[in-house]
Coordinates of C-alpha atoms in Angstrom, one line a residue:
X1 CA 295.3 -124.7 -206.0
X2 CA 292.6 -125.4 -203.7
X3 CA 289.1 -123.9 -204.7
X4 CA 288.3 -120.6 -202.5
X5 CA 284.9 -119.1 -201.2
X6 CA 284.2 -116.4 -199.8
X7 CA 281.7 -116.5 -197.2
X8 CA 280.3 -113.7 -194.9
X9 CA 281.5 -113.0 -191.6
X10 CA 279.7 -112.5 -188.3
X11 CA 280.1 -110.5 -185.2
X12 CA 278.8 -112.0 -182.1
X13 CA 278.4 -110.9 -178.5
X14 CA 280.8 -113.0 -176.4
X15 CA 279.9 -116.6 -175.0
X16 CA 281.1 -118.8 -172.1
X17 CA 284.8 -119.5 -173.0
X18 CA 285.1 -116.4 -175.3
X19 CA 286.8 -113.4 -173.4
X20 CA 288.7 -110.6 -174.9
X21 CA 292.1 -111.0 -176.6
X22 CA 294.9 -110.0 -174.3
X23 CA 293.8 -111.3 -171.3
X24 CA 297.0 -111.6 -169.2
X25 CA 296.2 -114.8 -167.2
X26 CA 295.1 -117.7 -169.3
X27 CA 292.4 -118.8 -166.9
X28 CA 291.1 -115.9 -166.2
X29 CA 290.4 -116.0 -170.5
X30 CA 288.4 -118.8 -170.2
X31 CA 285.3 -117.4 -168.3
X32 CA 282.2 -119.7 -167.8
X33 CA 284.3 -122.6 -170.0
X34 CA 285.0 -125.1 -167.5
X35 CA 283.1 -126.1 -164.6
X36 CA 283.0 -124.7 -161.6
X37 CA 284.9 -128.2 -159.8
X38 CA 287.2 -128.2 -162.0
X39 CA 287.7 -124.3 -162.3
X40 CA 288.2 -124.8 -158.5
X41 CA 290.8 -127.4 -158.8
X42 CA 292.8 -125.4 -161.1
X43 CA 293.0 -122.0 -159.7
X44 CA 294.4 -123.2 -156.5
X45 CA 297.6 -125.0 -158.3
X46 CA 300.6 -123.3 -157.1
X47 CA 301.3 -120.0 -158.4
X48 CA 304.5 -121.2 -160.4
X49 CA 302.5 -123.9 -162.7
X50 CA 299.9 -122.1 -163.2
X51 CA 301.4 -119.4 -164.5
X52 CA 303.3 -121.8 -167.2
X53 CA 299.9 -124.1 -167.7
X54 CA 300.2 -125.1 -171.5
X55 CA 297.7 -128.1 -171.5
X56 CA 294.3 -128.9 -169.8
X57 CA 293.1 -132.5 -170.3
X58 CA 289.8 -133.3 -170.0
X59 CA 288.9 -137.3 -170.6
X60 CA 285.4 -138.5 -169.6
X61 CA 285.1 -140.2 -166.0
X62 CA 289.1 -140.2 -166.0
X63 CA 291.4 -138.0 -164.1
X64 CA 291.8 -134.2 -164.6
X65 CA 295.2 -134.0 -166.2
X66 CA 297.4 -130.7 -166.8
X67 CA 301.0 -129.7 -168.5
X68 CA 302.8 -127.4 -168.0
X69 CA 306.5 -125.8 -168.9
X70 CA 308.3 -128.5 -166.5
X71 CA 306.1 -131.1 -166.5
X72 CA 302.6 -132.8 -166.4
X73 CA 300.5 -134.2 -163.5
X74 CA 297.1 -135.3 -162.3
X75 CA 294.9 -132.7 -160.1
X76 CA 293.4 -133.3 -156.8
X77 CA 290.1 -131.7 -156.5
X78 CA 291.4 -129.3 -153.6
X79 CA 294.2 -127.9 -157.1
X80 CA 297.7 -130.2 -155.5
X81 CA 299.7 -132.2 -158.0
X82 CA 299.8 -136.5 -157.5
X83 CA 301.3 -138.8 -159.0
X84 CA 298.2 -141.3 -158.1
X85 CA 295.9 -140.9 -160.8
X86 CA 293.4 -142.3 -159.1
X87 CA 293.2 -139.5 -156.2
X88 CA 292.7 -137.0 -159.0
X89 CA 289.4 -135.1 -159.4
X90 CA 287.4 -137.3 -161.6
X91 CA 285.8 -135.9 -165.3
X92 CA 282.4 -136.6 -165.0
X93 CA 280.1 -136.8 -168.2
X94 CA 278.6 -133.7 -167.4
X95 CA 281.6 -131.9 -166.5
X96 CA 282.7 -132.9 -170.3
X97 CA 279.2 -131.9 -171.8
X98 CA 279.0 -129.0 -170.1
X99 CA 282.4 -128.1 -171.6
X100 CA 281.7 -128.8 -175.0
X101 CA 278.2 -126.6 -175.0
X102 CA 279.6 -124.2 -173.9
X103 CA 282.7 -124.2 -176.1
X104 CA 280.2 -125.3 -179.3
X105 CA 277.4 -122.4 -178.4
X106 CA 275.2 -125.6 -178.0
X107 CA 275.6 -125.5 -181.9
X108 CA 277.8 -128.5 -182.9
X109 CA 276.2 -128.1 -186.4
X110 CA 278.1 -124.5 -186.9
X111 CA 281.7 -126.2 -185.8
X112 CA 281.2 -128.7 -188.3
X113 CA 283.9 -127.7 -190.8
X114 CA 286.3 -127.2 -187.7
X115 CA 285.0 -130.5 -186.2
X116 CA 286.5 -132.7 -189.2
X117 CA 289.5 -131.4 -187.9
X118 CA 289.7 -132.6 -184.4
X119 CA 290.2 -129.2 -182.8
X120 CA 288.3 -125.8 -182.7
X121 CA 290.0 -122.4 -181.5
X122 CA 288.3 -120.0 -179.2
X123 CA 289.1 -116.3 -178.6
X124 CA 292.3 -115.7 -176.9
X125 CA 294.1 -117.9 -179.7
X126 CA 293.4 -121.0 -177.4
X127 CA 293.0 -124.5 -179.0
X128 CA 290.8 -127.2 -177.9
X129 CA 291.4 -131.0 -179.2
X130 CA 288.4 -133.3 -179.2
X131 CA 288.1 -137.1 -179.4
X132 CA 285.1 -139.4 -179.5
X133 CA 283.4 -141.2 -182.3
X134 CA 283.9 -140.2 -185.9
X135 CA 281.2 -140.0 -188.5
X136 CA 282.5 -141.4 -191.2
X137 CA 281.1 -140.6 -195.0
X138 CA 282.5 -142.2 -198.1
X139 CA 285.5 -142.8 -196.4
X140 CA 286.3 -139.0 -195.1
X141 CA 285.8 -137.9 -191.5
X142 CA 282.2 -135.5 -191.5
X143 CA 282.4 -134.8 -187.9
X144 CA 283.2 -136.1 -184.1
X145 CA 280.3 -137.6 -181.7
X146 CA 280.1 -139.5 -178.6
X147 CA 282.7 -137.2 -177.4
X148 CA 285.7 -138.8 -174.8
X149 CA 287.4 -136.2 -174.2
X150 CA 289.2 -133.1 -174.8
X151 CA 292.9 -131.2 -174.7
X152 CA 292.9 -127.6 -174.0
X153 CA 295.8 -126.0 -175.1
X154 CA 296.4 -122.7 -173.8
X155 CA 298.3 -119.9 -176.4
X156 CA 300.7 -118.1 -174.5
X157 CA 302.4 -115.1 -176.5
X158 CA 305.4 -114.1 -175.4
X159 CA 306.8 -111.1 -177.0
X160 CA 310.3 -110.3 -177.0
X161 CA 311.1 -114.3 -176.4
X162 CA 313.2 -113.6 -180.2
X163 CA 314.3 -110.2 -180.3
X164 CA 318.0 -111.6 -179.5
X165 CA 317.3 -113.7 -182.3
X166 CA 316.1 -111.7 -185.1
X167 CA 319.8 -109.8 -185.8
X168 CA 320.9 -112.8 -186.9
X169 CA 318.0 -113.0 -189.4
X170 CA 318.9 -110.0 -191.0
X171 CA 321.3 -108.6 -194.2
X172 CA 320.3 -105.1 -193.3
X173 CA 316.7 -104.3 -193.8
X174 CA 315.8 -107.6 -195.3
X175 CA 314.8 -110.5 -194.1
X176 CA 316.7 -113.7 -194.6
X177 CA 315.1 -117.0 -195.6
X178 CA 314.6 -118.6 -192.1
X179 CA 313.8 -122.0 -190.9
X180 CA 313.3 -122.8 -186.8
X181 CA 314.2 -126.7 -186.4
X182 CA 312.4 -128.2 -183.3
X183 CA 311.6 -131.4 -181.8
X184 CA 307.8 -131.3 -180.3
X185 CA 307.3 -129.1 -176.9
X186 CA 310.4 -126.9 -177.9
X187 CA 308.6 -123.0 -178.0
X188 CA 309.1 -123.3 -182.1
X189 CA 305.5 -121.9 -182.6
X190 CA 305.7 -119.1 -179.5
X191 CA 309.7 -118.3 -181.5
X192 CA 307.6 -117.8 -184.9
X193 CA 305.5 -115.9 -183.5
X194 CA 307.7 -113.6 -182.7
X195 CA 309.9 -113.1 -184.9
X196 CA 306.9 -112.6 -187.4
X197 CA 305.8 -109.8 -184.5
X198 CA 309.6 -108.3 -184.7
X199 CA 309.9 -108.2 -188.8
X200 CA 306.3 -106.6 -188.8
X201 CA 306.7 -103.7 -186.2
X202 CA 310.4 -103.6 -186.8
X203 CA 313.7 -103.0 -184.1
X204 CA 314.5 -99.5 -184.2
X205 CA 317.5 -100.1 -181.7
X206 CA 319.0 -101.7 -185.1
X207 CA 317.5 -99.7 -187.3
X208 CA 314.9 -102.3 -188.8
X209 CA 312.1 -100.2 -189.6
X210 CA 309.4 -103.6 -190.3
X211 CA 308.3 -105.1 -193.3
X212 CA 305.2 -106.4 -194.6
X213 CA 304.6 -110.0 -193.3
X214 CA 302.2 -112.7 -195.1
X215 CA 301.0 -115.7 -192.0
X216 CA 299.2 -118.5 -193.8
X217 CA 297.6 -120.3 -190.5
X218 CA 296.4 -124.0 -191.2
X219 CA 296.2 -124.4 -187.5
X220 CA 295.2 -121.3 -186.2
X221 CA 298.3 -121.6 -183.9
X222 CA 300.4 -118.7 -185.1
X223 CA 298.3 -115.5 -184.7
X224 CA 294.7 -117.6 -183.3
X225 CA 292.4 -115.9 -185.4
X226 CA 288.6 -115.8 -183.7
X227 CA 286.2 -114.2 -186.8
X228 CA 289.1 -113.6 -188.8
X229 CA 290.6 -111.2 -185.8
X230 CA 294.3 -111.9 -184.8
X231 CA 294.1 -112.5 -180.9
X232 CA 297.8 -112.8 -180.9
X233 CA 300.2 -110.0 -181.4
X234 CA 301.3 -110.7 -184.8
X235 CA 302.6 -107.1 -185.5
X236 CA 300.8 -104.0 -187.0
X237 CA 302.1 -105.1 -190.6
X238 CA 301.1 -108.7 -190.8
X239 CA 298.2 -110.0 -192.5
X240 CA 296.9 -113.6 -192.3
X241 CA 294.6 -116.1 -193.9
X242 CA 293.5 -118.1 -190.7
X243 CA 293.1 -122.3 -191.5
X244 CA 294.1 -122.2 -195.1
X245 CA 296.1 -124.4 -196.7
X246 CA 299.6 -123.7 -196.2
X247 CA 300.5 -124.1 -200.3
X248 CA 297.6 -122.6 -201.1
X249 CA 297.7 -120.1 -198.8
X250 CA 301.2 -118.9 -199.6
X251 CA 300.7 -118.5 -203.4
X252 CA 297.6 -116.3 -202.4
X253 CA 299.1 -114.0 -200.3
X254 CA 302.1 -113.5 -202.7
X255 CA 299.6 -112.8 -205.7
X256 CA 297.5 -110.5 -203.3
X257 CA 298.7 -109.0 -200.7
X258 CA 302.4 -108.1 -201.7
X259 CA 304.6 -109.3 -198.7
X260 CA 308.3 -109.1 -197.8
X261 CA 307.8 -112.2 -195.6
X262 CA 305.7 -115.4 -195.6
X263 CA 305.7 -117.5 -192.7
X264 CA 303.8 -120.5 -192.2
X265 CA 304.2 -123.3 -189.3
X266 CA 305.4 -126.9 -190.2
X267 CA 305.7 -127.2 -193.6
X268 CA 307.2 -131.0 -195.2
X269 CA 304.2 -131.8 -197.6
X270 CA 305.7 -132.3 -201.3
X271 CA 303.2 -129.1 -202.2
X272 CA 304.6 -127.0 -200.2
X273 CA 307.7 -127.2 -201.1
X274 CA 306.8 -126.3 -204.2
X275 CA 305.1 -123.5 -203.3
X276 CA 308.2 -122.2 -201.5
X277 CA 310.2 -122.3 -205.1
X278 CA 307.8 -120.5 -206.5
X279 CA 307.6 -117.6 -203.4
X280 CA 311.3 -118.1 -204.1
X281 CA 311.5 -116.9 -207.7
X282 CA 309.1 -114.1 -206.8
X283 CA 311.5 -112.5 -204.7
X284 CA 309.7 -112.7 -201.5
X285 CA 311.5 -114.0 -198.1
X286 CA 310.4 -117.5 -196.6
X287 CA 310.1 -117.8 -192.8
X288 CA 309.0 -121.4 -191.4
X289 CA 309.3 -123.9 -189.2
X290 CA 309.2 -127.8 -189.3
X291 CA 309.0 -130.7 -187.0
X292 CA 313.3 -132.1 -187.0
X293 CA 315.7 -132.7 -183.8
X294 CA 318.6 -131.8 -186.4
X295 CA 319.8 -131.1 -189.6
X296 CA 321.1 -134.4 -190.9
X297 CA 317.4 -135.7 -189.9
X298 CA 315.7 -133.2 -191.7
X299 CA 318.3 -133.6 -195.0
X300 CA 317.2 -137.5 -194.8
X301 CA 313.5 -136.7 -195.8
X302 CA 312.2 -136.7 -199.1
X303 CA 312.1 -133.2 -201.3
X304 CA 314.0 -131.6 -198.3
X305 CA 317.9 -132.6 -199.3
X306 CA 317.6 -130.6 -202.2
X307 CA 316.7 -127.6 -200.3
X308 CA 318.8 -127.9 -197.9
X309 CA 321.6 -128.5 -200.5
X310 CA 320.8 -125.8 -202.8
X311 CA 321.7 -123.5 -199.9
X312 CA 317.8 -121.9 -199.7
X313 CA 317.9 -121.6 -196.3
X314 CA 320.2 -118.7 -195.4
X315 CA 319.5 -119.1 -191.7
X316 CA 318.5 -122.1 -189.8
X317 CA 317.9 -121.8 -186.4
X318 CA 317.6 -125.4 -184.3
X319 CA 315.2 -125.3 -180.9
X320 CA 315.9 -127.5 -177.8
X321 CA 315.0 -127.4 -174.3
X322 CA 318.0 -127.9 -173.0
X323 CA 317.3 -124.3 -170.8
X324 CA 313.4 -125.0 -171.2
X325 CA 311.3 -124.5 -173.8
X326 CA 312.2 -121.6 -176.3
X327 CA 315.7 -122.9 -176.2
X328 CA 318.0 -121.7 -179.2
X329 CA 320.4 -124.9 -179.4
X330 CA 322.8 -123.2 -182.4
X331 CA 322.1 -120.3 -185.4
X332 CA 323.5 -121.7 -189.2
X333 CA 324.1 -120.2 -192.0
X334 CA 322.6 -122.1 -195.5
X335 CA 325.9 -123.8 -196.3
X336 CA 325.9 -125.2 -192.7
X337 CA 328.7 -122.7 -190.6
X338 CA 328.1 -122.5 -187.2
X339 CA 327.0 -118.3 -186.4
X340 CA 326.3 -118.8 -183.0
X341 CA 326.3 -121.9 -180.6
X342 CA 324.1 -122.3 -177.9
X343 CA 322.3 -123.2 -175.7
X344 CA 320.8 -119.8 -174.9
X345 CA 317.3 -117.4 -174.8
X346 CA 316.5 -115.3 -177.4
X347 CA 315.2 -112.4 -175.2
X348 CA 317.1 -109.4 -175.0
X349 CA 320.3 -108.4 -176.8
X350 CA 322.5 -111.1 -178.6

């Protein structure tokens, strides 16, 4: 297991870029983050793509580029879509400087664990993916310089997007071992989310009165911890250890914190499995997600046959996009039978 210290927290006043959880509008979370251009350009995109933003991408004296739920484009500087890059509002230098000071506190220094990363999160769960220079020390990656640009991903919680979903990840009051199968851009973290958020405050409608849930967050994608604080609604039962390892992670929370359910977010590494036999013989439920289009692909790769054969899996649920992101393509059972077909949402009854 990875070697653990504990170091002290601190409780800051809020900077540029850091506004309280919750905010409804993703923008509007982002105060004094971007410049004012390009703040500009971005509030007047029409009403139905920026309400689905997912991606902001900043690249130095390139073209302001955004993603959203249906798509991707480049930004004018009067906020209209083209697909002429070069009548997009440009990135200056100090458009990107001025973004990273203020994202950084002026302090890259302080970021530097998060730095060797590639990617920092800011209050409001958000995530912001940085490129430039690596400095490069006996072979391992110390920190980022000489930054090019960066990828502003905006968390978007949507609670309830499962709640058709989670019956069928039930025997009663317990939890079933779960895996969500999804290709890239398919909703599977915003599904895990939750359906940690529905085991953890529980469905009284069905009688599910919540369980105690266990999140070990690598990425800081799942519940986007800022100072250890869960900006995302995770549910009133769910504790999480933000950007730890996932193997190490999971065997910690099962020997500390007691939980019904441990959910993590793409898991494949050979240690991880392992740590799920272990959670396994411990009698705690497994929920998790991994990066497959399908089953037969995901039984192809090593340590995952065995698995998949050994029926561990009670439930696996496959993601699409067939109806847009979020889509639940089919619901199977461990030894492969079809319990519901889709394409279909998982909001509201099933």
């Amino acid at each position: 297991m990875a070697k653990v210290r504990l170091v002290k927290g601190e409780h800051t006043f809020l900077d540029p870029g850091q506004a309280p959880a919750g905010a409804a509008d993703p923008l509007a979370s982002l105060p004094g983050l971007l410049p004012p251009a390009i703040t500009a350009a971005l509030e007047n995109l029409p009403g139905g793509i920026k309400a689905s933003l997912e991606e902001i991408r900043l690249r130095r004296e390139r073209p302001l580029q955004v993603r959203w739920s249906g798509g991707e484009g480049w930004v004018t500087a009067g906020g209209q879509l083209t697909p002429d890059p070069d009548l997009a509002c440009r990135v200056t230098a100090g458009d990107l400087g001025r973004t990273i000071e203020a994202l950084t506190r002026s302090s890259l220094y302080a970021l530097e664990e998060e730095l060797r990363s590639g990617y920092i999160t800011i209050s409001g769960g958000h995530r912001v993916g940085l490129v430039g220079e690596a400095v490069v020390s006996r072979g391992e990656v110390r920190t980022l310089k000489n930054f090019a640009g960066l990828n502003l991903r905006l968390a978007r919680a949507l609670p309830g997007c499962a709640r058709g979903l989670v019956p069928y990840l039930l025997a009663g009051e317990r939890p079933l071992h779960t895996l969500l199968l999804s290709p890239p851009r398919c909703g599977k973290t915003t599904i895990l989310r939750d359906i940690i958020r529905l085991f953890s405050s529980g469905i009284p409608a069905i009688n599910f009165a919540g369980v105690n849930v266990g999140v070990v967050d690598e990425r800081s994608e799942i519940a986007g911890c800022w100072l250890g604080v869960p900006q995302l609604d995770v549910g009133p039962r769910t504790d999480v250890l933000d950007r730890c390892p996932r193997a190490a992670g999971m065997l910690m929370l099962l020997r500390a914190m007691g939980p019904e359910v441990i959910a993590t977010d793409e898991i494949g590494r050979p240690e991880e499995l392992a740590a799920i036999q272990d959670i396994l013989n411990a009698g705690v439920t497994v929920l998790a997600s991994v990066h497959a289009g399908s089953l037969e692909e995901l039984s192809n790769r090593p340590g995952w046959g065995d698995l998949l054969e050994q029926g561990f899996w009670q439930r696996l649920v496959l993601l699409g996009r067939t109806l847009g992101p979020g889509t639940i393509e089919a619901v199977f059972t461990g030894d492969n039978r079809v319990l519901r077909q889709g394409p279909w949402r998982g909001e509201g009854r099933p």
